CSV table of C-alpha atoms and ligand atoms in Angstrom, one decimal:
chain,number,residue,atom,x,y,z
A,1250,UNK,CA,0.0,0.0,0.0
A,1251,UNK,CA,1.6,3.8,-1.1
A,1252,UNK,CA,-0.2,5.3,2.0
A,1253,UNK,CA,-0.8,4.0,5.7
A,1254,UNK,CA,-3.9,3.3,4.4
A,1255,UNK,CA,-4.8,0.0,7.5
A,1256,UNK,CA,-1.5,1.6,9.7
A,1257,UNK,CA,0.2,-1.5,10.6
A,1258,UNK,CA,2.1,-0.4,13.4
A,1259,UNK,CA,5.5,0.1,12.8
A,1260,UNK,CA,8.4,-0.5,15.7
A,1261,UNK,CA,10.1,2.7,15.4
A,1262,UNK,CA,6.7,4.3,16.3
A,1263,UNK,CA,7.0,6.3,19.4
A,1264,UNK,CA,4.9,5.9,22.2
A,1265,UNK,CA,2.6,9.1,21.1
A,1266,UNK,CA,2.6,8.1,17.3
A,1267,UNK,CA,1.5,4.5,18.2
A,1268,UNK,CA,-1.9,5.9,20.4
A,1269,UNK,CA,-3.2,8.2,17.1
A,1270,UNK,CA,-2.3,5.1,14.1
A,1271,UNK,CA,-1.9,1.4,15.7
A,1272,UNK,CA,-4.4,-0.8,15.4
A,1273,UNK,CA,-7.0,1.6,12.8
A,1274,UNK,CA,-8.8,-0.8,10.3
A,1275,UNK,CA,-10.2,1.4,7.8
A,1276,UNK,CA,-13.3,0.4,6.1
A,1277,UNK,CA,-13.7,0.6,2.0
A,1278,UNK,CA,-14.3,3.8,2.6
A,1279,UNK,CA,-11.0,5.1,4.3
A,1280,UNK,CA,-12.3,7.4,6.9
A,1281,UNK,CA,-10.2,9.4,8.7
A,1282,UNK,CA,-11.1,8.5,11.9
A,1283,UNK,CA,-12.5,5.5,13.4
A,1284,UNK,CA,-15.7,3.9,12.3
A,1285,UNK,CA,-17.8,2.9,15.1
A,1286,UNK,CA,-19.4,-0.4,14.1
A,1287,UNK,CA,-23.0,-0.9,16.4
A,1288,UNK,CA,-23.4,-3.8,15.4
A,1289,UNK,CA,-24.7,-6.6,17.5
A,1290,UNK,CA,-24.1,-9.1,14.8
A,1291,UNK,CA,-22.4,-9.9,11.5
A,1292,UNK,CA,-24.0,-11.4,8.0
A,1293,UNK,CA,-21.6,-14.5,6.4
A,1294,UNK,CA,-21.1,-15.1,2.7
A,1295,UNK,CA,-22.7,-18.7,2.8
A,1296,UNK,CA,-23.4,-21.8,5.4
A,1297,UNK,CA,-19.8,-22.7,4.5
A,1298,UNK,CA,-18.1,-19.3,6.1
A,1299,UNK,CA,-20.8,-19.2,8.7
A,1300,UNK,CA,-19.1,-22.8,9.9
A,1301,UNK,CA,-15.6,-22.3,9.2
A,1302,UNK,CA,-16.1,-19.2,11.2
A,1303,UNK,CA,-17.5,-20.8,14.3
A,1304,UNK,CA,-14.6,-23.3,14.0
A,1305,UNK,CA,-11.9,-20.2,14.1
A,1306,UNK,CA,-11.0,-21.2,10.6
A,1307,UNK,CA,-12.0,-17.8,8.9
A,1308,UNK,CA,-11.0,-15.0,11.0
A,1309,UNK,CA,-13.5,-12.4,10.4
A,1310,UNK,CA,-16.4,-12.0,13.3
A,1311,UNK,CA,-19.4,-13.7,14.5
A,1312,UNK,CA,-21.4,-12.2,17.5
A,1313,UNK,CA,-20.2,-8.6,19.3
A,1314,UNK,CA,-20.0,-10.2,22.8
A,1315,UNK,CA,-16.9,-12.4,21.0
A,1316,UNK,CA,-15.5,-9.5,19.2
A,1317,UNK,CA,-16.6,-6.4,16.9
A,1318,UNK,CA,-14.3,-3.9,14.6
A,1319,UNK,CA,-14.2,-0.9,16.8
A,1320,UNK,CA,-13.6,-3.2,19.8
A,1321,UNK,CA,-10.6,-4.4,18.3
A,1322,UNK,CA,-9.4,-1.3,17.5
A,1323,UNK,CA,-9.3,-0.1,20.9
A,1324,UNK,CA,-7.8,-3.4,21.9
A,1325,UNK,CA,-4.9,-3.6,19.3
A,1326,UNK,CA,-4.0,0.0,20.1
A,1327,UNK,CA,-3.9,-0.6,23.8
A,1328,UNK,CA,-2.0,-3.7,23.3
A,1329,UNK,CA,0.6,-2.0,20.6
A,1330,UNK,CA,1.1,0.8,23.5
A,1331,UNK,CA,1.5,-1.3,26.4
A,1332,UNK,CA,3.8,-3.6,24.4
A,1333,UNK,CA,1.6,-6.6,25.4
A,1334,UNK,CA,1.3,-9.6,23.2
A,1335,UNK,CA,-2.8,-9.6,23.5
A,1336,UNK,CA,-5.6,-7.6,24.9
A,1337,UNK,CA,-9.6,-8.0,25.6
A,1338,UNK,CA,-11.7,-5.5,26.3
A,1339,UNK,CA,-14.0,-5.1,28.7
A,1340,UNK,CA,-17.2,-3.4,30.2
A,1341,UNK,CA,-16.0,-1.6,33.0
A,1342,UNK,CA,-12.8,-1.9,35.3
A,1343,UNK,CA,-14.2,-4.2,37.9
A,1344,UNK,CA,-15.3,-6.5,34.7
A,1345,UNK,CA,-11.3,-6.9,33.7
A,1346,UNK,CA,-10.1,-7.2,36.9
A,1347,UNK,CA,-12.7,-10.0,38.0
A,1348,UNK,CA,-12.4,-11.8,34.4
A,1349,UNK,CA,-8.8,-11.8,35.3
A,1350,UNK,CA,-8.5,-13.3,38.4
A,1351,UNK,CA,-11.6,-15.8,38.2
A,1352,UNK,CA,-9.8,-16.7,34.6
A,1353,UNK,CA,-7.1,-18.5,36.7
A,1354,UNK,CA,-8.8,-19.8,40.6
A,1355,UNK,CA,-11.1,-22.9,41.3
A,1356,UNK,CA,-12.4,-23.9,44.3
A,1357,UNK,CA,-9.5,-24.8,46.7
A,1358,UNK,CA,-7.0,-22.4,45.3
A,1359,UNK,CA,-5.4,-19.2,47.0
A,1360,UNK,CA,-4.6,-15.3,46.3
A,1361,UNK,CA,-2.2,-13.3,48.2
A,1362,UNK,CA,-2.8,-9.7,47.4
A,1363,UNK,CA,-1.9,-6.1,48.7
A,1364,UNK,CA,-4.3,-5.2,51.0
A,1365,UNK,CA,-4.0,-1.5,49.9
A,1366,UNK,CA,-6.2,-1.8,46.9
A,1367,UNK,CA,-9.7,-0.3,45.5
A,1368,UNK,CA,-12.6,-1.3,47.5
A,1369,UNK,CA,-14.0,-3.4,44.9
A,1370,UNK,CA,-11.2,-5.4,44.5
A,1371,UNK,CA,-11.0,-6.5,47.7
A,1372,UNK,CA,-14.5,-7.5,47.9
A,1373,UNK,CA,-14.1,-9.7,44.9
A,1374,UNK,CA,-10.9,-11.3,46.3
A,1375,UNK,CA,-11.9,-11.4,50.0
A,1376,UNK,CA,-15.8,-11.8,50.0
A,1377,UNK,CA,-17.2,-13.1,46.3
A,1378,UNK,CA,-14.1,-15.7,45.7
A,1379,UNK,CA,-14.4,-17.1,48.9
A,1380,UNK,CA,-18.3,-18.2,48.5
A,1381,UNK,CA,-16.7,-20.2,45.6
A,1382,UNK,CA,-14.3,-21.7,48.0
A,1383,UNK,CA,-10.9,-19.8,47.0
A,1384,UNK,CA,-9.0,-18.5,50.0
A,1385,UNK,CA,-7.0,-15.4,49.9
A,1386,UNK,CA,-4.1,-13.3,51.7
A,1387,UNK,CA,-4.1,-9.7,52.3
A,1388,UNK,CA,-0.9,-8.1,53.3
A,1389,UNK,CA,1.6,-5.4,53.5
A,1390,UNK,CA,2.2,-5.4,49.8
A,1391,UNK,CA,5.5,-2.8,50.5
A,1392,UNK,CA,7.0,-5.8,51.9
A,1393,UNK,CA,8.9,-8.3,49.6
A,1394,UNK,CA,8.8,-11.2,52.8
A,1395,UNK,CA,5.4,-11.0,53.7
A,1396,UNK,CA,4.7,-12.4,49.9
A,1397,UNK,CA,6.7,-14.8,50.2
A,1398,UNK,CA,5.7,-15.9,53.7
A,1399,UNK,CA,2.0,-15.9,52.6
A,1400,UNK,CA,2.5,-18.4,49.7
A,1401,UNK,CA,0.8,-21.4,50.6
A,1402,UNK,CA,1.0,-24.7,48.1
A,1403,UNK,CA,-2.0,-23.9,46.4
A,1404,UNK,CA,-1.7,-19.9,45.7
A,1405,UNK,CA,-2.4,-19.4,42.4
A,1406,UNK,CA,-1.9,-15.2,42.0
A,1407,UNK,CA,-0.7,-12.4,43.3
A,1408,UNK,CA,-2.7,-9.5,42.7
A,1409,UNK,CA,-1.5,-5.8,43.2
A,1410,UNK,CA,-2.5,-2.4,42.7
A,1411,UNK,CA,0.4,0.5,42.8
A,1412,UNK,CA,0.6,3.7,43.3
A,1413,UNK,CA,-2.6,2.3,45.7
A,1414,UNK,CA,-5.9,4.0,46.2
A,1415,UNK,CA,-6.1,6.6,47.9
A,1416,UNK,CA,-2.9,6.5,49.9
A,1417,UNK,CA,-0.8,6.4,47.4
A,1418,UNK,CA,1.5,3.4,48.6
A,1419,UNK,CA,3.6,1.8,46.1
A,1420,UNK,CA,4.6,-1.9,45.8
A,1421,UNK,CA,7.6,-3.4,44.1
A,1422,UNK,CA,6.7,-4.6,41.1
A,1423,UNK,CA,10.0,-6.4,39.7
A,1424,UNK,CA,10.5,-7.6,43.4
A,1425,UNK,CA,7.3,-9.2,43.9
A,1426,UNK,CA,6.7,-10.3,39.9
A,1427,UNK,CA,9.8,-12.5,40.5
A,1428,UNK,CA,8.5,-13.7,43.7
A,1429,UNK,CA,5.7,-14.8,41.8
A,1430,UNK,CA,7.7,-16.1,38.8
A,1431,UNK,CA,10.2,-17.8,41.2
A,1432,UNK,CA,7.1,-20.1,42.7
A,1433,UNK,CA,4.8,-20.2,39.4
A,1434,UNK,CA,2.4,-18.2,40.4
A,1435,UNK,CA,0.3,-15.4,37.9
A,1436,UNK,CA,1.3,-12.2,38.6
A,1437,UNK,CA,-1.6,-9.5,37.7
A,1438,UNK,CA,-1.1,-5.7,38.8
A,1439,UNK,CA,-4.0,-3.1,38.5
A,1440,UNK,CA,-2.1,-0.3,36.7
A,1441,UNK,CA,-5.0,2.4,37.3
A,1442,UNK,CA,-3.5,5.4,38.9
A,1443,UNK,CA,-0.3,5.4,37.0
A,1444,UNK,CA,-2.1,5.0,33.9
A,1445,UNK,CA,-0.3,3.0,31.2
A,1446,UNK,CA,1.9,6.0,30.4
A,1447,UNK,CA,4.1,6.2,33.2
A,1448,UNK,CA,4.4,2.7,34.8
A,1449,UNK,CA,5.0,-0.6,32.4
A,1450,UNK,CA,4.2,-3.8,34.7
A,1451,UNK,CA,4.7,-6.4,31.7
A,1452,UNK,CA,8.1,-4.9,30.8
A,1453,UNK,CA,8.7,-5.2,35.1
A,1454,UNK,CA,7.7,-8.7,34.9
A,1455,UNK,CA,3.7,-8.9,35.6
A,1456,UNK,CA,1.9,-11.9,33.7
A,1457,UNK,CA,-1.1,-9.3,33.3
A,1458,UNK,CA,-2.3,-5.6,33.5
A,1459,UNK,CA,-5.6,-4.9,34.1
A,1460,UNK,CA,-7.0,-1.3,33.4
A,1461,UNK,CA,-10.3,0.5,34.7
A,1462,UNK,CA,-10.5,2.6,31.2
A,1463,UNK,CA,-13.2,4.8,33.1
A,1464,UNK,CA,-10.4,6.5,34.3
A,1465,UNK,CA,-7.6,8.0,32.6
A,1466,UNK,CA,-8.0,6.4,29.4
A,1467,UNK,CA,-11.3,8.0,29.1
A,1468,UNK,CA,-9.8,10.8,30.7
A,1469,UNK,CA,-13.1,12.9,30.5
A,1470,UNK,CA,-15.8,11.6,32.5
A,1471,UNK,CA,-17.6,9.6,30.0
A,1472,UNK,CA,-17.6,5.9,29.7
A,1473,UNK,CA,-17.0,3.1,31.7
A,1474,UNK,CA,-14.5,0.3,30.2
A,1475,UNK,CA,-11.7,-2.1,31.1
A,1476,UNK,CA,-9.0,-4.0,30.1
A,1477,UNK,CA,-6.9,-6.9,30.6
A,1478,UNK,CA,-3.9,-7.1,28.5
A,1479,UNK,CA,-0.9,-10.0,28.7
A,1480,UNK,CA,0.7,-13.1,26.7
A,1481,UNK,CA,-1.1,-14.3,24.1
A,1482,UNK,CA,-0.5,-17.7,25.6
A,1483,UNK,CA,-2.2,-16.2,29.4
A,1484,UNK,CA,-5.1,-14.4,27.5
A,1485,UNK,CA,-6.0,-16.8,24.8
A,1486,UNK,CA,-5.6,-20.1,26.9
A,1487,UNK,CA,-7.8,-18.6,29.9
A,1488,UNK,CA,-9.0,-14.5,29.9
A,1489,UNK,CA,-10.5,-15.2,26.4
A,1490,UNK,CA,-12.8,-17.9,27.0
A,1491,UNK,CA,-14.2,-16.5,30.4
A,1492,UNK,CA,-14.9,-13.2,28.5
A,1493,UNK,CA,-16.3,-14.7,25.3
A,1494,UNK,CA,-19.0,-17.1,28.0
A,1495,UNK,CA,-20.1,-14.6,30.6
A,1496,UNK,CA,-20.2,-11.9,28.4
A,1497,UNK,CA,-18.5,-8.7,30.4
A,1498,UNK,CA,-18.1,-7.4,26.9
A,1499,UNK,CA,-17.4,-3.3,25.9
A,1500,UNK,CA,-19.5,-1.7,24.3
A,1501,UNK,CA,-18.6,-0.6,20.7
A,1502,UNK,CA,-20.1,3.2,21.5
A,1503,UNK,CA,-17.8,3.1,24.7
A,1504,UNK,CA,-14.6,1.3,22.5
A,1505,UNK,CA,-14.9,4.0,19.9
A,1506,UNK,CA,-15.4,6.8,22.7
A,1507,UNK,CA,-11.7,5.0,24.2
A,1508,UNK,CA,-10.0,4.7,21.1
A,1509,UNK,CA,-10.1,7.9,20.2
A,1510,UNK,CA,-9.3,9.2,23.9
A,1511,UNK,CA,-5.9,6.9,23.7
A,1512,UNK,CA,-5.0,9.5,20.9
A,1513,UNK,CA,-4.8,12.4,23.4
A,1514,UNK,CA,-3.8,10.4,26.9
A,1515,UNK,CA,0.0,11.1,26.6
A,1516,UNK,CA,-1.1,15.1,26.1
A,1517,UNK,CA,-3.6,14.9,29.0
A,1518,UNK,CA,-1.4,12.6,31.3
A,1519,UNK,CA,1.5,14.8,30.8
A,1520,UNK,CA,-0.3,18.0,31.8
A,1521,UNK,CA,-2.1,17.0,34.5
A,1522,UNK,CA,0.9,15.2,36.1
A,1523,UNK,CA,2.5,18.7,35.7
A,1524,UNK,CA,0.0,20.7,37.9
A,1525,UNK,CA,-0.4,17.8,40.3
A,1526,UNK,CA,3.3,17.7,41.4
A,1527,UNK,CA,3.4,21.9,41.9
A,1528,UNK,CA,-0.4,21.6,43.5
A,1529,UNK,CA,1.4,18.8,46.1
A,1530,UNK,CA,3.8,21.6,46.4
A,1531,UNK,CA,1.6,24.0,47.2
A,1532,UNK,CA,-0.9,21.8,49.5
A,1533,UNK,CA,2.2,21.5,51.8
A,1534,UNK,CA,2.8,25.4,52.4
A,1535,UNK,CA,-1.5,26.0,53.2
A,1536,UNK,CA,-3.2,26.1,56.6
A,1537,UNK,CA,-4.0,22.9,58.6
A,1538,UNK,CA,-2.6,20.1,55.9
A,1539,UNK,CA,0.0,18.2,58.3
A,1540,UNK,CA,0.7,15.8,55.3
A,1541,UNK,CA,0.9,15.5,51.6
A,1542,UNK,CA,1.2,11.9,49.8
A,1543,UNK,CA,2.3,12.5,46.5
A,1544,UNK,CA,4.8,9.3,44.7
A,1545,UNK,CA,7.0,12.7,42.8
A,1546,UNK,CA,7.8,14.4,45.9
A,1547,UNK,CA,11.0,13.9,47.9
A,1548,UNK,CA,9.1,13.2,51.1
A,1549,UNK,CA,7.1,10.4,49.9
A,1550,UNK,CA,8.1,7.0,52.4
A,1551,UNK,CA,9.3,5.4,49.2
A,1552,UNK,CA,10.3,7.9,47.0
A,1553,UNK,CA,13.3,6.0,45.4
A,1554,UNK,CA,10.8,3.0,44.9
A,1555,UNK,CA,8.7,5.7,42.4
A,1556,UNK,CA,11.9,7.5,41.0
A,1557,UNK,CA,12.7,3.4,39.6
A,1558,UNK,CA,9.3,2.5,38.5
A,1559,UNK,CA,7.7,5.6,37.9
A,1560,UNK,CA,8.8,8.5,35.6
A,1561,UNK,CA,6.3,11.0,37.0
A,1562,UNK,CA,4.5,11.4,40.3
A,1563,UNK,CA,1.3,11.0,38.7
A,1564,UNK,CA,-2.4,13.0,38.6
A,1565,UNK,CA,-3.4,11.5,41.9
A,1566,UNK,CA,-2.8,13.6,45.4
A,1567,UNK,CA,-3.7,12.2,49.0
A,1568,UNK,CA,-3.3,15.0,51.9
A,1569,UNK,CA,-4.6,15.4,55.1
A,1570,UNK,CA,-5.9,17.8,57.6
A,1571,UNK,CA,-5.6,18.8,61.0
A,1572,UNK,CA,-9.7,17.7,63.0
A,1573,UNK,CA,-10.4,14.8,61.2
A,1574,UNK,CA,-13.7,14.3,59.6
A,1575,UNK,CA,-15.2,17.6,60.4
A,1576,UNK,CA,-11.9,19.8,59.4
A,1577,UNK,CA,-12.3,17.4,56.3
A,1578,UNK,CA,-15.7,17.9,55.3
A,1579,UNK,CA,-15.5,22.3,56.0
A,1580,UNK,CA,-12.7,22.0,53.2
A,1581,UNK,CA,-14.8,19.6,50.7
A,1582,UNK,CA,-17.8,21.9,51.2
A,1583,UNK,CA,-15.5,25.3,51.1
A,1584,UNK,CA,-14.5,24.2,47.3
A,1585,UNK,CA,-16.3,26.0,44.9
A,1586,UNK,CA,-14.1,24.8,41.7
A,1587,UNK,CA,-13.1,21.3,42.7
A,1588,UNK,CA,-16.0,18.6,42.0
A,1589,UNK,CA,-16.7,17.0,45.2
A,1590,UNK,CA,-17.6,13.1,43.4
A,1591,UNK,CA,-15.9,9.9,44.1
A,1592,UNK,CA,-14.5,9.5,40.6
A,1593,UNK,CA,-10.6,10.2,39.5
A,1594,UNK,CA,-9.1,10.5,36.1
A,1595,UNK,CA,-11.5,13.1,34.7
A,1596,UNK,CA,-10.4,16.0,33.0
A,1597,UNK,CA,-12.3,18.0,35.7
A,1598,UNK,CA,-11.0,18.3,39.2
A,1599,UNK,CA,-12.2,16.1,41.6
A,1600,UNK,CA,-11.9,15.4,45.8
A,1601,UNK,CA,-13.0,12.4,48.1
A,1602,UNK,CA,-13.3,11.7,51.6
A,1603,UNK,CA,-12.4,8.3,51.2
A,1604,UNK,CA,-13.5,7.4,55.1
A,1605,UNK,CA,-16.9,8.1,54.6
A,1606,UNK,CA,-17.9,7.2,50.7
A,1607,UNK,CA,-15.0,4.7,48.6
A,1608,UNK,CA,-13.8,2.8,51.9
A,1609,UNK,CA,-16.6,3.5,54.1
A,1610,UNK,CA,-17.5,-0.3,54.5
A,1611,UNK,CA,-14.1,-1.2,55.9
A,1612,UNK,CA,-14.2,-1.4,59.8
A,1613,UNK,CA,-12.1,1.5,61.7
A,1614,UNK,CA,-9.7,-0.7,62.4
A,1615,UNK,CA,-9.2,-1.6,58.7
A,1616,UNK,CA,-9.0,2.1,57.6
A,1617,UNK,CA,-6.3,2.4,60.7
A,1618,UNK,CA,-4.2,-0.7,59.4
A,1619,UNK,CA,-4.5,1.1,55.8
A,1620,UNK,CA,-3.4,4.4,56.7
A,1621,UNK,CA,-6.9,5.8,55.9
A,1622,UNK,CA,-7.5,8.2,58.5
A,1623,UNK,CA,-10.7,10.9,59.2
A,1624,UNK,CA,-8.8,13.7,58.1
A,1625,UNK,CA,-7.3,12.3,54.8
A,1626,UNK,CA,-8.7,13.6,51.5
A,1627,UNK,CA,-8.0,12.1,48.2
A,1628,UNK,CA,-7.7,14.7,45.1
A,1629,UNK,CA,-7.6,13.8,41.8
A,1630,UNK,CA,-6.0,16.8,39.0
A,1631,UNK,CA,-7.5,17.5,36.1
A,1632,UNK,CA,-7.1,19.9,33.4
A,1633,UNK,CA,-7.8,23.1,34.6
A,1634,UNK,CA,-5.2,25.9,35.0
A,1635,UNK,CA,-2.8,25.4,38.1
A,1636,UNK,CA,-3.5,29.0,39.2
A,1637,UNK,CA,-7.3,28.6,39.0
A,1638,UNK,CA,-6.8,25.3,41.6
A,1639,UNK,CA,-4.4,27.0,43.7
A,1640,UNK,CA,-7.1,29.3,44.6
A,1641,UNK,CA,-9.2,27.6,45.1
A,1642,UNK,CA,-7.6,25.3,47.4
A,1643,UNK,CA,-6.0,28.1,49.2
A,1644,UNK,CA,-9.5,30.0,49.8
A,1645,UNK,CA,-11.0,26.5,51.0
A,1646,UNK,CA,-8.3,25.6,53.5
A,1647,UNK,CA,-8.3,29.4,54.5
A,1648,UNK,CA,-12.2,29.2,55.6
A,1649,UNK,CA,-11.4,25.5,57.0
A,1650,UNK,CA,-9.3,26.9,59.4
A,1651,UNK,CA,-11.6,26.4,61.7
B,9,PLP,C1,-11.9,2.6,39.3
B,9,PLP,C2,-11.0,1.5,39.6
B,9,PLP,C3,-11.3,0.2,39.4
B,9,PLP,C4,-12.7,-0.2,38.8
B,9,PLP,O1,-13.0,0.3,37.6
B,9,PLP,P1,-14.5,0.6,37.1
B,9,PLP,O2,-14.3,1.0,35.7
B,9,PLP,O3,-15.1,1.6,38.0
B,9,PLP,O4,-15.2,-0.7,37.2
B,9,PLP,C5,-10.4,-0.8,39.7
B,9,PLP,N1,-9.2,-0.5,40.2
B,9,PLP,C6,-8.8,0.8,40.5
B,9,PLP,C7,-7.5,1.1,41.0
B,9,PLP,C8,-9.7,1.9,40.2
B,9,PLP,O5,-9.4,3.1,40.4
C-alpha cells in the first residue's frame, strides 16, 4: 500500500505516534477517523463461512459479545502501546479485573494480594471468591517477605495495585513479579492510577495488566470500560474464553469513545501530572494540611521505589488535615471549583473523603491498618489551570481553618 492506508504499526513508532495510528482498520471507505461499528451481529457469505467461522478457521467476526471492529481497534492499540502480546476489552474496570482473576482460581486455590487496593477489588478477592471456596491473603504489599511468607502450596496469583488508592502506597513490582515467577504463580497488577503511560508492569515482569478505562484512558468523565492485557498464551488459553462465555463485553459506542481518547492520553497525562506535582507543592505550604502523599515528591516513604518505577508522580494527590472528619468535610464543602464526586481520572478536578464514601464499609480498624484516616482527602487533577486550583484550594483551606 503507497499510503498508511490500515497503519500497521511500525516498531520505530514512538509511544505518542502508536496511540493516534496502531491498530485503525479502515473500512472501503477510508475514513479518517475510526468507524464505530453498532453492530450486535455480523452477516456470512454462505453456510460454508458461517461454519468455518465458528470453527476459528475464517477469521473475520461472529457475535459482538466475541468481538466487533471498533472493539478491536481499541484493543490492538492498547496492546501495541503497552507492548503486550494480547488484549480484551471489557465493560467496565471491575469487569477486567474479575475476568482476570476468576480466569485462573477454582475452588481450593489461594490469592495473596496487597491489602491497599480499590474497595472493589478487595471484595471480589476477600468476599465473592471465597463463597466459591478460594482463600485469599491480604498483606503489606511494600513488603517483599510477607509475599513470600504468605504463599501457601496452592496460591495461584498475586494481585497488586500501585501507586494504591487513595494512599498512594507503592509496591515493588519487579520484586514481587519475580517472587511470583520464582514459585509459578500469575502475577496481575492493576495499573489504574499510574495510567499505562508512566508505569510498564509487563516490561517489570507482571503476567497481566488490568486497566479500569473509566479512568484516565477516558480521561473525560464519560464511559465506563476495562482491560486486561498479557501473553497471548495467558489471555488466549484462559482470559478469552471467560470473556467470550459470561459476556462482560465493551460496548462498541464506549470502544470507539476510548479509542479515540488513547490518541490524546499522553497530552492529558502529561499535563495533568504537571499541575499535580506543583499543586502537592503548594498543598504542603497551606493552613492545617499536616501531610501531603504524592509518589513525585522527595518526602514520599518510598520515593526511590517511584523515582525506579515511575517516571512521573502522577495525577493523583492524597493530603490530610488537622480535625479529622469535620476539618475534612469544611474544606470539601469550602471548594467551589473542585468537584466533590468519588471519581478520579476526569479532566475536571475532583476530591473524596475516602472514610466516609469509597472505603466507608471497611471497619475502623481496617481504615487504621491502611493508613486511611478521618482527616485524609483524596484529590484527583484534572485539566484546569494550576492557578485557577491554587485558589481555590488556598480559599478553601483558608475558611477551613476552623
Ligand atoms: C476505578 C478503579 C477500578 C474499577 O473500575 P470501574 O471502571 O469503575 O469498574 C479498579 N481499580 C482501580 C484502582 C480503580 O481506580
Amino acid at each position: 500500500m503507497a499510503n498508511n492506508q490500515n497503519s500497521e504499526p511500525k516498531s520505530s513508532w514512538r509511544p505518542e505516534t502508536a496511540l493516534v495510528h496502531a491498530g485503525t482498520n479502515r473500512s472501503q471507505w477510508s475514513e479518517t477517523s475510526e468507524a464505530l461499528y453498532l453492530t450486535q451481529g455480523f452477516v456470512y457469505n454462505s453456510a460454508e463461512q458461517a461454519e468455518a467461522r465458528f470453527k476459528q478457521e475464517d477469521p473475520g467476526y461472529q457475535y459482538t459479545r466475541f468481538g466487533n471492529p471498533t472493539i478491536s481497534m481499541f484493543e490492538d492499540r492498547l496492546r501495541i502501546f503497552e507492548g503486550a502480546e494480547d488484549c480484551r476489552a471489557t465493560a467496565t474496570g471491575m469487569a477486567a479485573v474479575t475476568a482476570a482473576i476468576l480466569s485462573f482460581v477454582k475452588a481450593g486455590d489461594h490469592i495473596v494480594a496487597a491489602r491497599a487496593m480499590f474497595g472493589s477489588c478487595r471484595n471480589v478477592i476477600e468476599t465473592i471468591c471465597a463463597r466459591f471456596g478460594v482463600t485469599s491473603t491480604l498483606i503489606d504489599g511494600k513488603d517483599l517477605n510477607a509475599w513470600k511468607s504468605a504463599i501457601q502450596p496452592n496460591t495461584k496469583l498475586f494481585f497488586f495495585e500501585t501507586p494504591s488508592n487513595p494512599n498512594l502506597e507503592l509496591v515493588d513490582i519487579q520484586g514481587v513479579c519475580k517472587i511470583a515467577r520464582d514459585n509459578g504463580i500469575v502475577s496481575i497488577v492493576d495499573n489504574v492510577f499510574a495510567t499505562p503511560l508512566l508505569q510498564r508492569p509487563l516490561a517489570l515482569g507482571a503476567d497481566l495488566v488490568v486497566y479500569s478505562a473509566t479512568k484516565h484512558i477516558d480521561g473525560q468523565g464519560r464511559c465506563l470500560g476495562g482491560a486486561v492485557l498479557g501473553s497471548k498464551e495467558l489471555i488466549e488459553k484462559y482470559v478469552q474464553e471467560w470473556i467470550r462465555q459470561t459476556g462482560p463485553s465493551l460496548a462498541p459506542f464506549n470502544a470507539w469513545v476510548l479509542v479515540k481518547s488513547l490518541e490524546t492520553m499522553p497530552v492529558r497525562i502529561r499535563a495533568q501530572c504537571a499541575t499535580a506535582a506543583k499543586i502537592a507543592d503548594l498543598l504542603t505550604t497551606l493552613p492545617n494540611v499536616t501531610r501531603v502523599l504524592y509518589p513525585g515528591r522527595a518526602d514520599h516513604p518510598q520515593a526511590a521505589l517511584a523515582a525506579k518505577q515511575m517516571p512521573g508522580g502522577g495525577q493523583m494527590i492524597a493530603f490530610e488535615v488537622d480535625g479529622g472528619k469535620p476539618a475534612a468535610f469544611r474544606v470539601l464543602n469550602a471548594l467551589r471549583l473542585i468537584l466533590l464526586s468519588n471519581n478520579l481520572g476526569d479532566a475536571k478536578s475532583i476530591v473524596t473523603h475516602p472514610a466516609t464514601t469509597t472505603h466507608f464499609k471497611l471497619t475502623t480498624a481496617q481504615r487504621e491498618e491502611l493508613g486511611i484516616s478521618d482527616g485524609m482527602i483524596r484529590l484527583s487533577i484534572g485539566l484546569e489551570a494550576f492557578e485557577d486550583l491554587a485558589d481555590d484550594l488556598s480559599t478553601a483551606l483558608e475558611a477551613a481553618k476552623g
